[in-house]
Each structure stands twice: as C-alpha cells, then as structure tokens.
Short mmCIF file of C-alpha atoms in Angstrom, two decimals:
data_model
loop_
_atom_site.label_atom_id
_atom_site.label_comp_id
_atom_site.label_asym_id
_atom_site.label_seq_id
_atom_site.Cartn_x
_atom_site.Cartn_y
_atom_site.Cartn_z
CA MET A 1 5.21 15.71 -24.23
CA GLY A 2 3.42 15.36 -27.52
CA PHE A 3 -0.14 15.69 -28.66
CA PHE A 4 -1.02 12.12 -27.67
CA TYR A 5 0.42 12.27 -24.14
CA THR A 6 -1.73 10.24 -21.76
CA ARG A 7 -2.09 11.73 -18.31
CA PRO A 8 -2.17 9.53 -15.21
CA PRO A 9 -5.29 9.67 -13.00
CA ILE A 10 -3.46 11.94 -10.52
CA SER A 11 -1.87 15.36 -10.72
CA GLN A 12 1.53 15.76 -12.36
CA ASP A 13 3.07 16.78 -9.02
CA GLU A 14 1.79 13.63 -7.32
CA TYR A 15 2.95 11.49 -10.25
CA ASP A 16 6.43 13.03 -10.08
CA TRP A 17 6.53 12.35 -6.33
CA LEU A 18 5.58 8.69 -6.84
CA ILE A 19 8.41 8.31 -9.34
CA ALA A 20 10.83 9.97 -6.91
CA CYS A 21 9.60 7.69 -4.13
CA PHE A 22 10.15 4.57 -6.25
CA ALA A 23 13.64 5.85 -7.07
CA TRP A 24 14.32 6.40 -3.36
CA LEU A 25 13.01 2.95 -2.46
CA ARG A 26 15.21 1.28 -5.09
CA ARG A 27 18.21 2.90 -3.45
CA VAL A 28 17.44 2.43 0.24
CA LEU A 29 16.10 -1.13 -0.21
CA ASP A 30 18.78 -2.27 -2.61
CA ASP A 31 19.61 -5.33 -0.52
CA ALA A 32 16.05 -6.18 0.57
CA GLU A 33 14.70 -9.56 -0.55
CA ILE A 34 11.64 -8.14 -2.30
CA ARG A 35 9.78 -10.51 -4.59
CA PRO A 36 8.61 -8.73 -7.75
CA GLU A 37 5.11 -10.17 -8.04
CA PHE A 38 1.65 -8.70 -7.78
CA VAL A 39 -0.24 -9.75 -4.68
CA THR A 40 -3.99 -9.89 -5.32
CA PRO A 41 -6.85 -11.02 -3.05
CA SER A 42 -6.82 -14.44 -4.75
CA HIS A 43 -3.17 -15.15 -3.93
CA PRO A 44 -2.93 -18.66 -2.38
CA ARG A 45 -0.76 -17.46 0.52
CA LEU A 46 -3.57 -15.13 1.58
CA ARG A 47 -6.52 -17.39 0.81
CA GLU A 48 -5.12 -20.31 2.81
CA ALA A 49 -4.82 -18.23 6.00
CA LYS A 50 -7.43 -19.08 8.64
CA THR A 51 -6.27 -16.74 11.41
CA ALA A 52 -4.80 -13.25 11.62
CA SER A 53 -1.46 -14.77 12.60
CA GLU A 54 -1.45 -17.01 9.54
CA LEU A 55 -2.40 -14.06 7.34
CA PHE A 56 0.42 -12.01 8.83
CA ALA A 57 2.88 -14.84 8.21
CA GLY A 58 1.70 -15.02 4.60
CA VAL A 59 2.21 -11.30 4.06
CA GLN A 60 5.65 -11.49 5.70
CA SER A 61 6.64 -14.30 3.35
CA LEU A 62 5.40 -12.49 0.25
CA MET A 63 7.40 -9.43 1.27
CA GLY A 64 10.59 -11.43 1.76
CA MET A 65 10.51 -10.69 5.49
CA LYS A 66 9.75 -14.16 6.80
CA GLN A 67 12.82 -14.19 9.04
CA TRP A 68 12.27 -10.67 10.44
CA ASP A 69 11.35 -11.00 14.11
CA CYS A 70 8.08 -9.21 14.87
CA ARG A 71 5.39 -9.59 17.52
CA LEU A 72 1.77 -9.31 16.36
CA GLU A 73 -0.87 -8.06 18.79
CA GLN A 74 -4.61 -7.67 18.41
CA VAL A 75 -6.29 -4.67 20.02
CA GLU A 76 -9.87 -5.34 21.07
CA VAL A 77 -12.36 -2.63 20.16
CA ASP A 78 -16.09 -2.25 20.69
CA ASP A 79 -17.41 -1.98 17.15
CA SER A 80 -21.00 -3.05 17.79
CA TYR A 81 -22.29 0.20 16.32
CA ASP A 82 -19.48 1.52 14.18
CA PRO A 83 -18.31 -0.99 11.55
CA ALA A 84 -15.65 1.45 10.38
CA HIS A 85 -13.89 1.67 13.76
CA HIS A 86 -10.12 1.99 13.34
CA LEU A 87 -7.05 2.41 15.46
CA VAL A 88 -5.88 5.98 14.97
CA PRO A 89 -2.60 6.54 16.82
CA GLU A 90 -0.60 7.17 13.62
CA GLY A 91 -3.12 9.45 11.95
CA GLY A 92 -6.76 9.82 11.09
CA SER A 93 -6.73 6.95 8.63
CA ALA A 94 -4.42 4.45 10.29
CA CYS A 95 -5.64 0.85 10.74
CA GLY A 96 -2.66 -0.45 12.67
CA THR A 97 0.50 0.61 14.42
CA PHE A 98 4.20 -0.21 14.27
CA SER A 99 6.66 0.36 17.08
CA ILE A 100 9.97 -0.85 18.44
CA GLU A 101 9.60 -1.91 22.07
CA ASN A 102 12.53 -3.22 24.10
CA GLY A 103 14.43 -3.72 20.87
CA ARG A 104 11.69 -5.78 19.21
CA ALA A 105 9.29 -4.80 16.42
CA VAL A 106 5.62 -4.84 17.41
CA ILE A 107 2.64 -4.52 15.05
CA ARG A 108 -0.84 -4.01 16.45
CA TYR A 109 -4.14 -4.19 14.61
CA SER A 110 -7.77 -3.61 15.46
CA SER A 111 -10.00 -6.63 16.09
CA ALA A 112 -12.61 -4.86 13.94
CA MET A 113 -10.49 -5.60 10.89
CA LEU A 114 -10.95 -9.36 11.23
CA ARG A 115 -14.17 -9.04 9.21
CA ASN A 116 -12.15 -7.89 6.18
CA PRO A 117 -9.08 -10.11 5.65
CA ASP A 118 -8.07 -8.34 2.42
CA ALA A 119 -7.95 -4.96 4.17
CA LEU A 120 -6.10 -6.57 7.09
CA ALA A 121 -3.50 -7.99 4.69
CA ALA A 122 -3.07 -4.50 3.20
CA THR A 123 -2.62 -3.08 6.70
CA PHE A 124 -0.01 -5.71 7.52
CA SER A 125 1.92 -4.82 4.35
CA HIS A 126 1.90 -1.14 5.32
CA GLU A 127 3.06 -1.79 8.87
CA LEU A 128 5.76 -4.21 7.73
CA CYS A 129 7.03 -1.49 5.41
CA HIS A 130 7.54 0.68 8.49
CA TYR A 131 9.82 -2.09 9.70
CA LEU A 132 11.50 -2.30 6.28
CA LEU A 133 12.16 1.46 6.29
CA VAL A 134 13.04 1.90 9.96
CA ASN A 135 16.61 2.98 9.12
CA ALA A 136 15.96 4.45 5.65
CA GLY A 137 15.92 8.11 6.61
CA ASP A 138 13.54 10.72 5.23
CA PRO A 139 11.66 10.05 1.97
CA PRO A 140 11.37 12.51 -0.93
CA GLY A 141 9.61 15.61 0.38
CA GLY A 142 10.69 15.13 3.99
CA PRO A 143 9.42 13.42 7.15
CA ASP A 144 5.85 14.68 6.78
CA LEU A 145 5.49 12.27 3.84
CA MET A 146 6.78 9.21 5.70
CA GLU A 147 3.36 7.58 5.94
CA HIS A 148 2.65 8.29 2.27
CA SER A 149 6.00 6.80 1.30
CA THR A 150 5.21 3.75 3.45
CA ASP A 151 2.04 3.20 1.40
CA CYS A 152 4.20 3.60 -1.70
CA ALA A 153 6.66 1.07 -0.29
CA ALA A 154 3.85 -1.47 0.09
CA ALA A 155 3.01 -0.92 -3.58
CA TYR A 156 6.73 -1.26 -4.36
CA CYS A 157 6.56 -4.66 -2.67
CA GLY A 158 3.60 -5.73 -4.82
CA PHE A 159 0.68 -4.85 -2.53
CA GLY A 160 -0.61 -1.82 -4.47
CA ILE A 161 -3.79 -3.62 -5.57
CA MET A 162 -4.58 -4.70 -2.02
CA LEU A 163 -4.06 -1.17 -0.69
CA ALA A 164 -6.12 0.44 -3.45
CA ASN A 165 -9.05 -1.93 -2.82
CA SER A 166 -9.03 -1.19 0.91
CA ALA A 167 -8.39 2.55 0.74
CA ARG A 168 -12.11 3.31 0.78
CA GLN A 169 -14.82 1.08 2.23
CA PHE A 170 -18.59 1.25 2.15
CA GLU A 171 -20.37 -0.81 4.78
CA GLN A 172 -23.90 -1.31 5.95
CA TRP A 173 -24.47 -1.01 9.69
CA SER A 174 -27.28 -1.68 12.13
CA ASP A 175 -27.64 -1.24 15.87
CA GLY A 176 -30.97 -3.04 16.14
CA THR A 177 -33.15 0.04 15.80
CA MET A 178 -31.37 2.03 13.09
CA SER A 179 -29.43 1.07 9.98
CA GLY A 180 -27.63 2.75 7.13
CA TRP A 181 -24.43 2.93 5.09
CA ARG A 182 -21.08 4.18 6.29
CA ALA A 183 -17.99 5.17 4.31
CA SER A 184 -14.50 4.90 5.78
CA THR A 185 -11.00 5.50 4.51
CA ALA A 186 -7.71 3.79 5.28
CA GLY A 187 -4.15 4.52 4.31
CA TYR A 188 -2.51 7.74 3.22
CA LEU A 189 -2.32 7.70 -0.57
CA SER A 190 -5.50 8.08 -2.60
CA GLU A 191 -7.01 5.19 -4.52
CA GLN A 192 -5.85 6.79 -7.77
CA ALA A 193 -2.30 7.25 -6.46
CA LEU A 194 -2.21 3.62 -5.35
CA VAL A 195 -3.36 2.25 -8.71
CA THR A 196 -0.75 4.48 -10.36
CA ALA A 197 1.91 3.07 -8.03
CA ALA A 198 0.68 -0.42 -8.97
CA ALA A 199 1.04 0.48 -12.66
CA ILE A 200 4.61 1.68 -12.06
CA PHE A 201 5.34 -1.61 -10.30
CA ALA A 202 3.99 -3.51 -13.31
CA ARG A 203 6.19 -1.52 -15.69
CA ILE A 204 9.34 -1.92 -13.58
CA HIS A 205 8.99 -5.69 -13.31
CA GLY A 206 7.40 -6.42 -16.69
CA GLN A 207 4.26 -7.78 -15.05
CA ASP A 208 1.14 -8.56 -17.09
CA PRO A 209 -1.35 -5.89 -15.90
CA THR A 210 -4.48 -7.88 -16.77
CA GLU A 211 -4.81 -9.91 -13.58
CA ALA A 212 -4.01 -6.88 -11.44
CA ARG A 213 -6.59 -4.72 -13.21
CA LEU A 214 -9.32 -7.33 -12.89
CA ALA A 215 -8.51 -7.79 -9.19
CA LEU A 216 -9.36 -4.14 -8.52
CA LYS A 217 -12.77 -2.84 -7.58
CA PRO A 218 -14.69 -2.20 -10.83
CA TYR A 219 -14.65 1.59 -10.52
CA LEU A 220 -10.83 1.57 -10.15
CA GLN A 221 -10.12 -0.55 -13.22
CA LYS A 222 -10.40 2.36 -15.62
CA ASP A 223 -8.01 4.43 -13.48
CA PHE A 224 -5.51 1.57 -13.50
CA ALA A 225 -5.75 1.20 -17.28
CA LYS A 226 -5.16 4.94 -17.65
CA ALA A 227 -2.19 4.82 -15.27
CA TYR A 228 -0.68 1.82 -17.05
CA LYS A 229 -0.96 3.58 -20.41
CA ALA A 230 0.61 6.74 -18.97
CA THR A 231 3.52 4.84 -17.43
CA GLY A 232 4.17 3.16 -20.79
CA GLN A 233 5.47 6.46 -22.13
CA ILE A 234 8.71 5.85 -20.22
CA ASP A 235 10.77 3.40 -22.28
CA ASP A 236 13.27 2.24 -19.65
CA TRP A 237 12.02 2.48 -16.08
CA ALA A 238 15.26 1.26 -14.50
CA LYS A 239 17.22 3.95 -16.31
CA HIS A 240 14.55 6.55 -15.58
CA LEU A 241 14.56 5.85 -11.83
CA ALA A 242 18.35 5.80 -11.69
CA ALA A 243 18.40 9.29 -13.22
CA VAL A 244 16.07 10.83 -10.61
CA ASP A 245 17.90 13.51 -8.62
CA LEU A 246 16.69 12.96 -5.08
CA LEU A 247 18.45 16.14 -3.94
CA GLU A 248 15.65 18.02 -5.68
CA TRP A 249 13.28 16.44 -3.16
CA THR A 250 15.35 17.20 -0.09
CA TYR A 251 13.30 18.58 2.75
CA SER A 252 14.36 22.01 3.93
#
C-alpha cells in the first residue's frame, strides 16, 4: 500500500465492507432514480418544510422517490422526562419503522423527533431506503447486516452527512426538580463509518467535499477529511466497484 498510505477513520474490515456495500447498491439499484448530490442541513428542500409531512415529502423528492406511495404516521410518546426517547421495534437504536401493510408501505416515527428536524430527515432517509431495498435481497455479509446496509444506502443516496450528524446526540433535560445531560445514539453505522461512506459518495460522484465537511459537527470534520484523503487513493471508483466480487461476501 505504500509508505504514505492514509488509513480511513475506521478499521480496514469495515472499510472493505462499505466498499462492498456500495458495489452491491450500484448493482441492485441500477434503475433507481437517485440524484447524486449531497444533502446537508441547509438544503432548501429541508429548510422550507414546516411540518413532518412536508419534510418527508422533501426527503422523498431528494431521493428520487416522490412518486413512491407511502403512508406516514406519527407515534405519540411521553417524552416529558426522557428527551432521548426513541421507537425501538427494529433495534436498540431505531428512530422509526418501515413496514408493508395491506400492500402499502408505511413509515412511522416518534413524535419526540419533531424537536430535531435534521435527525428526523435522516430517519426518513433510512426508512425510505428500506422501501428502496425491499426486493434487493441480502446485502454483503448476510441478513444480519441489513440495517447497516440501509444506513449505507442512505449515504449512497446523499444523506451521509445528515446521518452522521444525528448518529449521536447530547441533550440537556429537566423534569422540574432535576436536570442534567443525556447522550443517545441513532442508526446502525458509527459516526466514523458514516463520514467514510459520505467520502466514498463524494469520490464516486465527483462532489466538492468542502460544503459537506463544513456541514458536519466540528468533531467529525477531521474524520471526514481523513476519510476523503483515504478514498482518494482509488483512482477510478466506478471501475473499482465494478470489480468487487460480491460472492466473497455471501452469507453462509
């Protein structure tokens, strides 16, 4: 690899899996109308939304899924004490759910997420990727990595920055008599894996990484810069992804 090889901010095994997942997504979503642009918190389609429904419609449009029929439902939760309350039917860090009910796609989200529109937009992108991948089969590494590959798919669709920013939250809480800080996590890939996926996206589509880097939380900007430099050591990403042997990642 050479003396000056730059390592990504994740392990080599995780980096190799991300590359395999991007290769898989390019093949199973070959006909999907995915727009190759970074979506950041300042994107006009997100900023103009005044309701959760409008935000959802904006995310759908940015993902090229505007015409995909889907019912959106809010789940009311009592979060008067716990500001990090999440829906958890898909796993310990899930913020929403996707299902097919009576032949129609349904996405549900927690009312507690209305306080953080950026995190809600990231959740919508993840759940819509479940819809996008509903007939895609198993991802590299097998069905146990389906949720991780769905996070990767959201990054593949340009939402890697949004997911990375919302993957870990620190919030102050108070119940009237006590107060403090609470940390919560969302999603399945780590912050570092998500910024690496965002860097891969930038390389594939020839995107200027500056705006994306500056849109990240300050402590993630260095990780993104490192990931972008590491991904630059592959000269032709289209050729590199086409050469990935997905049979090596077959679950057994």
